[in-house]
XYZ file of C-alpha atoms in Angstrom:
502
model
C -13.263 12.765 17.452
C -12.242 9.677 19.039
C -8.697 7.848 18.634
C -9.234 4.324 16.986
C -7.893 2.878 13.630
C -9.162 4.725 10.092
C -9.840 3.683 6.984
C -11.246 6.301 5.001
C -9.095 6.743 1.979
C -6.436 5.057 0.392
C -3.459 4.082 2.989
C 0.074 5.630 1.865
C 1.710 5.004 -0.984
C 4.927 6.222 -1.101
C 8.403 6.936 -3.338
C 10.745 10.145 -4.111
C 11.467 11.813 -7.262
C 14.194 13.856 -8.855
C 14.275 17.608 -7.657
C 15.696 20.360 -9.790
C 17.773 22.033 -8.346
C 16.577 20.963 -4.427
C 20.109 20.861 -3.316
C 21.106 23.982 -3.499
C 20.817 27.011 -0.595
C 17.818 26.992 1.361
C 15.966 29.143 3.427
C 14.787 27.570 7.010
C 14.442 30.700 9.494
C 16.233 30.289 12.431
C 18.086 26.968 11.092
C 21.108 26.913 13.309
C 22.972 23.905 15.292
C 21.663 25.386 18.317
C 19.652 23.058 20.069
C 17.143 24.967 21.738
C 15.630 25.433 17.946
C 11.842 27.431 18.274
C 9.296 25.416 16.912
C 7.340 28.463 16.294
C 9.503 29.590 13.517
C 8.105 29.575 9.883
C 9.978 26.630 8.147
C 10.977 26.298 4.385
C 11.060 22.822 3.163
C 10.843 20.717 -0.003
C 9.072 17.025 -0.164
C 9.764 14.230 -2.701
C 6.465 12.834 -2.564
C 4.198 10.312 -4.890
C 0.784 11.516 -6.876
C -1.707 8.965 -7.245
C -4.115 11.721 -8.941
C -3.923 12.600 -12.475
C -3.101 16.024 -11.099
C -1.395 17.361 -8.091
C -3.287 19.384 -5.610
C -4.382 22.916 -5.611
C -3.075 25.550 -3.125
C -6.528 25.403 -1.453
C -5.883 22.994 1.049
C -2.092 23.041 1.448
C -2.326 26.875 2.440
C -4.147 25.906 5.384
C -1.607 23.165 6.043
C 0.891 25.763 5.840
C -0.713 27.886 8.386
C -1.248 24.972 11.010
C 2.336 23.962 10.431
C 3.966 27.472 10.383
C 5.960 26.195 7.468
C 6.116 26.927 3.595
C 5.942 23.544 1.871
C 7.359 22.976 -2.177
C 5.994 19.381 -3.235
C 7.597 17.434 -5.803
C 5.432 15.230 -7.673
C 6.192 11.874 -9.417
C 3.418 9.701 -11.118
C 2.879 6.481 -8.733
C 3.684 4.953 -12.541
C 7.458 6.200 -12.665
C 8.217 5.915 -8.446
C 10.172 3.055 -9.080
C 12.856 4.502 -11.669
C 12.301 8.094 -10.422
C 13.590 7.060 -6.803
C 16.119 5.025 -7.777
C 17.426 7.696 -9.682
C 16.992 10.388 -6.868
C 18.613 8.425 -4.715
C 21.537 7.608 -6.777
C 22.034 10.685 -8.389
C 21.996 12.285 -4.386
C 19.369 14.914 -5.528
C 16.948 14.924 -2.676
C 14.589 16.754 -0.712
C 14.254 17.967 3.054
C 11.812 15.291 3.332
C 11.799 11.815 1.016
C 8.882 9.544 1.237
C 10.211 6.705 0.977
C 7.942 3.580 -0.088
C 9.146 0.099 -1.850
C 11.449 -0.773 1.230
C 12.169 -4.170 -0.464
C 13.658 -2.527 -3.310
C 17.202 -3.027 -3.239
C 18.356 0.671 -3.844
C 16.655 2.082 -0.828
C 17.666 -0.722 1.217
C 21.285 -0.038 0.370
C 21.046 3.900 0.445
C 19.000 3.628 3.838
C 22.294 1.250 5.392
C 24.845 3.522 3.577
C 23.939 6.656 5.984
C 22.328 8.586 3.600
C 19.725 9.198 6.009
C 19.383 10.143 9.417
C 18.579 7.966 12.073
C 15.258 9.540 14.241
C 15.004 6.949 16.835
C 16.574 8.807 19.154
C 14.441 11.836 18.953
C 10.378 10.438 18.307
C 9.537 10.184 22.022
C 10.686 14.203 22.035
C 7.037 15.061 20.363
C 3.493 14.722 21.532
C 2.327 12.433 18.296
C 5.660 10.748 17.387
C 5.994 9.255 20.473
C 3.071 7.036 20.560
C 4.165 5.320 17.135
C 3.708 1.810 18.880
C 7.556 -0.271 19.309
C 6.255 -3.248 17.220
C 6.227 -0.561 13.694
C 9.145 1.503 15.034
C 11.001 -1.935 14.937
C 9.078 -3.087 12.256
C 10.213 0.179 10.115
C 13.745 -0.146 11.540
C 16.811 -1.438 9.610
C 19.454 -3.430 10.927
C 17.766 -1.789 14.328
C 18.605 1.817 13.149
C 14.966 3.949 12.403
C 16.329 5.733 9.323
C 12.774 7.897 9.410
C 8.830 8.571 10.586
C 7.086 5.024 9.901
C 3.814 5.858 7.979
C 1.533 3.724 10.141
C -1.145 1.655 7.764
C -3.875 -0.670 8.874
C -1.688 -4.410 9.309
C -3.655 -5.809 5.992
C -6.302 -4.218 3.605
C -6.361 -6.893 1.134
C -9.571 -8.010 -0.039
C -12.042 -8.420 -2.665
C -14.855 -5.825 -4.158
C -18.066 -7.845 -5.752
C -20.769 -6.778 -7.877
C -23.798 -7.473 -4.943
C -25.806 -6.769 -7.518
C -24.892 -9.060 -10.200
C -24.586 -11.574 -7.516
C -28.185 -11.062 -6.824
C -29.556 -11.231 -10.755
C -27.598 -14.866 -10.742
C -29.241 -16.316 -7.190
C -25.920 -16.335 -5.911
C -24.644 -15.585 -2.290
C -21.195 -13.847 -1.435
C -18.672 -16.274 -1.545
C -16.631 -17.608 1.903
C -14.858 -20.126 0.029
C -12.202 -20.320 -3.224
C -14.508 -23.004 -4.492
C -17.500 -20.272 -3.932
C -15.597 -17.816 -5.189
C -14.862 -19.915 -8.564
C -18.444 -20.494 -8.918
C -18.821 -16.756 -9.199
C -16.086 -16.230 -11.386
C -17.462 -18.764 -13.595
C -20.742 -17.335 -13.311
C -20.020 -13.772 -13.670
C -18.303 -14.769 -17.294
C -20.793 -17.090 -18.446
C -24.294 -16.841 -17.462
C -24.514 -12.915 -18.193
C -24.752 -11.071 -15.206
C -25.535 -7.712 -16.713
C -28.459 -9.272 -18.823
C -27.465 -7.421 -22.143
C -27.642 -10.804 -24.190
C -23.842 -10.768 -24.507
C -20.882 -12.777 -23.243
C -19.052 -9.648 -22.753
C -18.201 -9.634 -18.633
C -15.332 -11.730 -17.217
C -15.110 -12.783 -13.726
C -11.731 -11.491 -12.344
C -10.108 -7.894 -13.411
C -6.334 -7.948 -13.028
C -3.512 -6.284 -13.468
C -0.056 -6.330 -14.142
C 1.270 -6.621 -10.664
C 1.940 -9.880 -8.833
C 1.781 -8.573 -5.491
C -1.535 -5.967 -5.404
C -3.640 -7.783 -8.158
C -5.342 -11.447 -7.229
C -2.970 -13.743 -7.180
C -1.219 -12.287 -3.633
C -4.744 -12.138 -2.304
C -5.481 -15.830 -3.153
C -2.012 -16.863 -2.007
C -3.088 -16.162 1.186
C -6.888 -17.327 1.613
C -4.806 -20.593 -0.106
C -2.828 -20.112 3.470
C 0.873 -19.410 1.752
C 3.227 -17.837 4.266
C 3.769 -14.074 4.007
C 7.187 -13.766 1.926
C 8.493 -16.511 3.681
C 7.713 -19.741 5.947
C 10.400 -19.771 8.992
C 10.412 -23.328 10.636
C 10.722 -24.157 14.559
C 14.486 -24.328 13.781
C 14.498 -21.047 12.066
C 14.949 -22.344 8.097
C 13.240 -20.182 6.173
C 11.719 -21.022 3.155
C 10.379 -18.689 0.322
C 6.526 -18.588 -0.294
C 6.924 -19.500 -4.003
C 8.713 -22.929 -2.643
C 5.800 -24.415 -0.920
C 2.685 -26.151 -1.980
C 0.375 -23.868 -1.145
C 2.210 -20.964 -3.894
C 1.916 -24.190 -6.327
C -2.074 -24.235 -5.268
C -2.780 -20.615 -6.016
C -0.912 -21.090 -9.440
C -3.057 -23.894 -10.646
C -6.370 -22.325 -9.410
C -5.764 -18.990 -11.294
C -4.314 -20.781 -14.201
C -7.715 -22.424 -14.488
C -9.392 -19.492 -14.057
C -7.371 -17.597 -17.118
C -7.643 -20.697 -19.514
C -11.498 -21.105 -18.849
C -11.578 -16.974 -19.515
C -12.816 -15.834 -15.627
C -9.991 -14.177 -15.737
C -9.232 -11.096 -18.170
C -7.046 -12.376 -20.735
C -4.741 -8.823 -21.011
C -3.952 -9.322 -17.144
C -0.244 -9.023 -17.518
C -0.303 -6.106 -19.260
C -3.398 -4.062 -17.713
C -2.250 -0.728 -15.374
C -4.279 -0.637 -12.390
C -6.180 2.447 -13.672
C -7.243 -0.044 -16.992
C -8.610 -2.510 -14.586
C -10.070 0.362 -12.143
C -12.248 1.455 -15.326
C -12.756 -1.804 -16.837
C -14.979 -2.618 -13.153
C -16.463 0.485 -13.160
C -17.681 0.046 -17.106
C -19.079 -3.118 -15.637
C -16.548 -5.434 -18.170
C -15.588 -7.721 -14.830
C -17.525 -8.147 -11.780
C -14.629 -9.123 -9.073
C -11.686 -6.595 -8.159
C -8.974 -6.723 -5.869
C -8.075 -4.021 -2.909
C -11.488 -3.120 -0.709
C -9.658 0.266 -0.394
C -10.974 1.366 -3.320
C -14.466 0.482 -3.157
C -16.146 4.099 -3.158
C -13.644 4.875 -6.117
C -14.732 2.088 -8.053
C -18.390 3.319 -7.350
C -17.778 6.987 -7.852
C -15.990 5.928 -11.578
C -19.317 4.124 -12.324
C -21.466 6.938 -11.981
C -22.996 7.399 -15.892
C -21.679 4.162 -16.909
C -23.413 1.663 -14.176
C -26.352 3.588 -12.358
C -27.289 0.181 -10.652
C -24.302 -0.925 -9.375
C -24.039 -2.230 -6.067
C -20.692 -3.814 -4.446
C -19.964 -5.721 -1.255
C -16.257 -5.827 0.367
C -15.507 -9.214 0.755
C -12.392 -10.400 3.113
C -12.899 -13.848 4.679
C -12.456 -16.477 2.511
C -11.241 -20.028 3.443
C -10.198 -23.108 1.190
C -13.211 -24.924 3.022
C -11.956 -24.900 6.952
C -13.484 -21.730 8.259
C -9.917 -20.684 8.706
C -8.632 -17.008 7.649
C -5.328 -15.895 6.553
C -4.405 -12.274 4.781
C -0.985 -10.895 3.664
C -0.040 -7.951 5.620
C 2.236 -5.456 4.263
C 5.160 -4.270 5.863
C 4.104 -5.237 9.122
C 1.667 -2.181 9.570
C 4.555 0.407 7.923
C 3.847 1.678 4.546
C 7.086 3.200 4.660
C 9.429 5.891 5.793
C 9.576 10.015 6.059
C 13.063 10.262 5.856
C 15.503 13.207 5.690
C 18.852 12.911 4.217
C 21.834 14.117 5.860
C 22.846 15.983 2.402
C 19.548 18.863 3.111
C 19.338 18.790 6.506
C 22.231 19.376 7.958
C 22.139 19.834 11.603
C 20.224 18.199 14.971
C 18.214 21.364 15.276
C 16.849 21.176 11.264
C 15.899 17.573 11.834
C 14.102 18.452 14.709
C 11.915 21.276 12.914
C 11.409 19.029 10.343
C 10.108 16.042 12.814
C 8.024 18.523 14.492
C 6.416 19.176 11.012
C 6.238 15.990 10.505
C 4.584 15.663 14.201
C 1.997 18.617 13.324
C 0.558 16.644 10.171
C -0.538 14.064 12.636
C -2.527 16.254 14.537
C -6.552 15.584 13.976
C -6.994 19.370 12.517
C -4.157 18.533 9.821
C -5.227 14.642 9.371
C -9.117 16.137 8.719
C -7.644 18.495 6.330
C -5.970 15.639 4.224
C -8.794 13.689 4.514
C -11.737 15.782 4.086
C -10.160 19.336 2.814
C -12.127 21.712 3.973
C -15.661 21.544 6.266
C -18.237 22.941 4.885
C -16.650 23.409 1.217
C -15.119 19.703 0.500
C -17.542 17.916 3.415
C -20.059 17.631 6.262
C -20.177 15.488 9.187
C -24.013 14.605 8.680
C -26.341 14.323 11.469
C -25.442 10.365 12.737
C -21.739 11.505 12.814
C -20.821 10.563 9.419
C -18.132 11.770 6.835
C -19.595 12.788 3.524
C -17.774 14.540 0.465
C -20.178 16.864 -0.586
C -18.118 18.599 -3.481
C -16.747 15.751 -5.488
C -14.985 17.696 -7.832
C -13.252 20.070 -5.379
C -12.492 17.017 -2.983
C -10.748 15.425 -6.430
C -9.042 19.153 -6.897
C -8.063 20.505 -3.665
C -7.993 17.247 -1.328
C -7.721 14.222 -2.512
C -3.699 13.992 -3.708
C -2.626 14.570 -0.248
C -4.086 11.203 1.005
C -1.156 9.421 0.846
C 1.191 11.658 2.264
C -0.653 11.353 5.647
C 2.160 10.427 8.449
C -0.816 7.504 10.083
C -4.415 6.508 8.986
C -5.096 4.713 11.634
C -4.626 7.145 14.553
C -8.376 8.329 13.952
C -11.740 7.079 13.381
C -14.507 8.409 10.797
C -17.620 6.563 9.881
C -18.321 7.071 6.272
C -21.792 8.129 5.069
C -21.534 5.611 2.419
C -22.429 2.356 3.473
C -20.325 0.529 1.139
C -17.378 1.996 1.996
C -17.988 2.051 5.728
C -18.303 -1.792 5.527
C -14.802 -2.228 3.961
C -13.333 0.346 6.483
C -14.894 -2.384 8.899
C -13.417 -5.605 7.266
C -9.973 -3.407 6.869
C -9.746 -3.679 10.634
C -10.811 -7.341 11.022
C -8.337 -8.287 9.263
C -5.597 -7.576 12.101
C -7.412 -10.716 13.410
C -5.697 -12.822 10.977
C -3.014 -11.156 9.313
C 0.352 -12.831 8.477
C 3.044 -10.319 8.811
C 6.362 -11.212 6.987
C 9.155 -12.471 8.992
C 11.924 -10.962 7.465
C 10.572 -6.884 7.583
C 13.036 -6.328 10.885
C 15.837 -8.277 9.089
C 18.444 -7.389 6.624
C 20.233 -9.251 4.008
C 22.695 -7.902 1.747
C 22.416 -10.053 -1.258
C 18.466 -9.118 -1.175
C 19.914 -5.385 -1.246
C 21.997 -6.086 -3.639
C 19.877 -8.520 -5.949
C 16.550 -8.406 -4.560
C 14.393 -6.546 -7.253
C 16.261 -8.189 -10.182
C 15.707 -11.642 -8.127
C 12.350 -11.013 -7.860
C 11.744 -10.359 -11.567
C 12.553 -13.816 -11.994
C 9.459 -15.422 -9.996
C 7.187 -12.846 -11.046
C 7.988 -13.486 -14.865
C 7.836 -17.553 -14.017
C 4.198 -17.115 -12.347
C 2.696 -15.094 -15.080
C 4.160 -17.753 -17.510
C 2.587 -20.566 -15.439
C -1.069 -18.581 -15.113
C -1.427 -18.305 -18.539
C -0.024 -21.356 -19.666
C 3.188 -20.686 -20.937
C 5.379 -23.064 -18.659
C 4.631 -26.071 -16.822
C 5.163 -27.202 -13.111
C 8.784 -28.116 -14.195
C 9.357 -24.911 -15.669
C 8.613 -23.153 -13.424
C 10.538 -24.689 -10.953
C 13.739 -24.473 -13.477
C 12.805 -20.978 -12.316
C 13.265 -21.512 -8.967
C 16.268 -22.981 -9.092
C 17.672 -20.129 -11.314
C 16.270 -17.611 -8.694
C 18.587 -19.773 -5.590
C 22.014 -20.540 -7.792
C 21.997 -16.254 -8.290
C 21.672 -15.615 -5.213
C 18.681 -16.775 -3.471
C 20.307 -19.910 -1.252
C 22.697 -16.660 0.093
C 19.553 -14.423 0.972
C 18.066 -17.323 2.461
C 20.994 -17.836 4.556
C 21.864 -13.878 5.497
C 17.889 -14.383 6.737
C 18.254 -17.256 8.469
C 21.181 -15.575 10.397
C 19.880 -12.308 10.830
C 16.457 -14.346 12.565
C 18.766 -16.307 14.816
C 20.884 -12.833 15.813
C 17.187 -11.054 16.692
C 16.359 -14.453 18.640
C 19.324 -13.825 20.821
């Protein structure tokens, strides 16, 4: 199987979660500080991890991990609901894991336990293993803080935003797949008005949301609306944040109008995104964000919408022809890190990294993927990947898609078409993805502040969507968010750019 980028399942999503009783004695045969540590030894390790399933995975598959590894492996499950309270508490209560997936790196608690030393530092030792060591500079740096690598990068696709459309609906109403927001207004305006599904009723809406400023539409359409990524950094090196430009002000107003003309679901701001995953799929909206999940959307459908086809939709322009998408994380979806409290010597971290190193290899990667040939999938006769147990896949397989180290180091082509397109656009949009300037930087009073900043502007744009505050209110808001402590991050960024420029 050749090398290129993948995009056949979800990219990693990642957090930790309390352990009982994880830091007591542990077994790792032949742990010792001797440095000439055999790789070949069995190792015994426990991993913090996040479920995005409704049930963590059978033994099936990880058995066979186990084997390829040489290593006994005790996961640790939190619901991708609770990761944000679970690792804050795991990390400040100091009960971790051999291994911590670490995701949310804007959060200010693992920003703060990452620079406290909590963790080691595995820059020095990546280029020491056959897989680690072609993790490209431009994540390692973009993973790094303050310049230290505080664990493995999980390498993602650099953006894999986008749109999923009901083609078929689109069809029944003469329209074409939208390239512009005007377009795409037309067939959010369509979709909720001129009944798509034909049932008589005025029961579809345009847009499905949820409850999540950043991974529902509004992040999306920030950036076909050409907002800056985070932040907008000057020639001189000012930064400014994205919700203080025009363009932030733009993307406001357009979904406002959307939500008070009702093409966009009125319980937005409090929908989950597995409410608005079956709310698509029971054919109640016709536009959803995140092409990822395309062949999930279509596999919840089956019994509810036998007809449905979808289309993956990624270039959209306010009119120019030109393309802008929010990358996240620069290509890192976060961090496999190992705190100094479990492992406690050079030669652990080193069986752990070449665990770590062993997942990446294509037998392991196929096994998270795909499970197991023959019993979870084929590779059909024009080279494609097929599930051909859905069940078992969901059972034995399908949990352990986020945990892989990389999904782009390889290639499959999907059997289903659908899906295979969006694995297509996913890569495209490298071609215009705005990265974030301030991944590789570090500011203490977004450490410190950050998520409770944050809270602030989220709160204000929801207000402002659905009508709640005006332009003026919500730029009270804005002002609130710099007197707490947003002119300081802005500054600590500003110097931190102008140290890197050095």
């Amino acid at each position: 199987m050749k090398k290129m980028l993948s995009g056949v399942l979800a990219g990693m999503m990642l957090t930790g979660v309390l352990l009982t009783g994880c830091g007591g004695e542990k077994s790792k045969e032949g742990a010792s500080a001797d440095q000439n540590y055999d790789y070949n030894s069995t190792v015994n390790l426990t991993w913090l991890n996040i479920l995005h399933t409704a049930s963590p995975p059978t033994d099936v598959v990880k058995s066979k991990i186990e084997e390829y590894t040489k290593s006994k492996i005790t996961f640790n499950w939190v619901p991708d609901a609770s990761k944000e309270e679970r690792i804050t508490t795991s990390l400040a209560s100091g009960q971790l894991a051999d291994i911590v997936t670490l995701t949310m790196m804007s959060n200010s608690s693992v920003r703060s336990s990452l620079k406290s030393g909590l963790f080691w530092d595995v820059g020095p030792y990546l280029d020491e293993f056959s897989n680690l060591k072609n993790i490209p500079a431009k994540v390692r740096e973009a993973a790094s803080v303050d310049g230290v690598l505080y664990g493995v990068p999980f390498q993602k696709n650099l953006a894999r935003s986008g749109f999923v459309i009901r083609q078929d609906w689109l069809d029944k109403l003469g329209l074409k797949v939208p390239t512009t927001l005007d377009e795409l207004y037309e067939v959010a305006r369509a979709f909720t008005e001129d009944d798509p599904d034909g049932n008589g009723k005025k029961d579809t809406v345009g847009f499905g949301d949820r409850s999540d400023l950043r991974y529902s539409s509004f992040k999306t359409l920030s950036s076909y609306f050409g907002t800056p990524n985070g932040w907008k950094v000057d020639d001189a090196g000012k930064f400014t944040p994205e919700f203080d430009t025009q363009e932030y002000l733009d993307t406001m107003n357009y979904s406002h109008k959307l939500y008070q003309n009702g093409y966009l679901a009125k319980d937005f701001a409090v929908t989950a995104k597995t409410d608005q995953q079956q709310q698509f799929a029971q054919g109640k909206t016709g536009i959803y964000t995140g092409m990822v999940d395309i062949l999930n959307l279509h596999n919840l459908s089956q019994g509810l919408q036998p007809n449905m086809k979808l289309v993956p939709v990624n270039k959209i322009s306010k009119g120019d022809g030109q393309y802008h998408i929010w990358s996240e994380g620069s290509g890192v979806g976060g961090l496999l890190a190992f705190p100094k409290s479990e492992v406690k010597s050079e030669a652990e971290l080193k069986r752990l990294l070449k665990f770590v190193n062993d997942l990446m290899d294509e037998k392991v990667f196929m096994l998270m993927t795909g499970g197991i040939e023959g019993t979870h999938y084929e590779i059909d006769a024009n080279g494609a990947f097929k599930v051909i147990n859905k069940d078992l896949w969901q059972a034995d397989v399908q949990p352990f898609a986020s945990s892989r180290p990389s999904e782009v180091t390889y290639d499959l082509k999907d059997a289903d078409a659908e899906k295979q397109m969006s694995n297509e656009l996913i890569r495209e949009n490298d071609k215009f993805a705005v990265l974030d300037p301030t991944v590789p930087l570090d500011s203490a009073t977004m450490n410190e502040k950050g998520t409770e900043l944050q809270k602030i502007i989220t709160d204000a744009t929801f207000k402002f969507i659905m009508g709640e505050i005006d332009e003026a209110g919500f730029k009270d808001a804005v002002s609130s968010w710099k007197k707490q402590g947003g002119d300081q991050i802005t500054q600590e960024y500003e110097e931190a750019y102008a140290k890197a420029k050095k």
